[in-house]
Each structure stands twice: as C-alpha cells, then as structure tokens.
Amino acid sequence: MAPSDFHLFRSLQNFLNGKKFDSMEACKDYVDQFIAQKDAIFWKNGIHKLPYRWQKVIEQSGKYIVE
C-alpha cells in the first residue's frame, strides 16, 4: 500500500471487515456511509502523517511500509 493510501484504506478495511453485500449498490452505499461519517480531523490527521510515512519509505529504499 502506498503511504498516501495507508490512512484511508486501513480504516476502510476495518470498517468493512466481516461485511457481506448482496449487491454492488449495497457495497457502494456502505462505503459512502463510511466516508460521510469521517470528520475533518480524520482527513487532517491522514494528511499530516504523509511526510512521516514518505520518510519511512525512503529509509527502506522504496519498500512499502506495513504498520
């Protein structure tokens, strides 16, 4: 996972964990719900963590980080 994706997709993965959907529309609605419930602090924290995550990738010679 790219450092820029880590914050969003880790949280989304946790939100979707164990869920099953009957249709693509039901899945889309659930993901829309996830996005709508995130406040500005969630998005701000993700952006502020980017320099730290990018630095870790540089220190690991371009390998993706797993946390």
Coordinates of C-alpha atoms in Angstrom, one line a residue:
M1 CA 0.0 0.0 0.0
A2 CA 1.3 3.4 -0.9
P3 CA 2.0 5.7 2.1
S4 CA -0.6 8.1 0.9
D5 CA -3.3 5.4 0.9
F6 CA -2.5 3.9 4.3
H7 CA -4.6 6.1 6.5
L8 CA -7.8 5.8 4.4
F9 CA -7.6 2.2 3.4
R10 CA -6.6 0.8 6.7
S11 CA -9.6 2.5 8.3
L12 CA -11.9 1.4 5.5
Q13 CA -10.6 -2.2 5.7
N14 CA -11.5 -2.2 9.4
F15 CA -15.0 -0.7 8.6
L16 CA -15.6 -3.4 6.0
N17 CA -14.2 -6.3 8.0
G18 CA -16.6 -9.2 8.1
K19 CA -19.3 -7.5 6.0
K20 CA -21.0 -9.2 3.1
F21 CA -23.1 -7.4 0.5
D22 CA -25.9 -8.6 -1.7
S23 CA -25.1 -6.1 -4.5
M24 CA -22.6 -3.6 -5.7
E25 CA -25.0 -0.8 -4.8
A26 CA -25.2 -2.0 -1.2
C27 CA -21.4 -2.0 -1.0
K28 CA -21.2 1.4 -2.6
D29 CA -23.8 2.8 -0.1
Y30 CA -21.9 1.3 2.8
V31 CA -18.6 2.9 1.6
D32 CA -20.4 6.2 1.1
Q33 CA -21.6 5.9 4.7
F34 CA -18.0 5.4 5.9
I35 CA -16.8 8.5 4.1
A36 CA -19.7 10.6 5.3
Q37 CA -19.1 9.8 8.9
K38 CA -15.4 10.8 8.9
D39 CA -14.9 14.2 10.3
A40 CA -12.3 16.8 9.3
I41 CA -9.9 15.6 11.9
F42 CA -9.7 12.2 10.3
W43 CA -8.7 13.6 7.0
K44 CA -6.3 16.2 8.5
N45 CA -4.5 13.5 10.5
G46 CA -4.0 11.4 7.4
I47 CA -2.5 14.4 5.5
H48 CA -0.2 15.3 8.4
K49 CA 1.1 11.8 8.6
L50 CA 2.2 11.7 5.0
P51 CA 5.7 13.2 5.5
Y52 CA 6.5 10.7 8.2
R53 CA 5.3 7.8 6.0
W54 CA 7.1 9.0 3.0
Q55 CA 10.3 9.3 5.0
K56 CA 9.9 5.7 6.2
V57 CA 9.6 4.6 2.6
I58 CA 12.8 6.5 1.7
E59 CA 14.6 5.0 4.6
Q60 CA 13.6 1.5 3.4
S61 CA 14.8 2.1 -0.1
G62 CA 11.4 2.5 -1.6
K63 CA 9.7 -0.5 0.1
Y64 CA 6.2 0.0 1.2
I65 CA 5.6 0.2 4.9
V66 CA 3.3 -2.0 7.0
E67 CA 2.1 -0.8 10.4

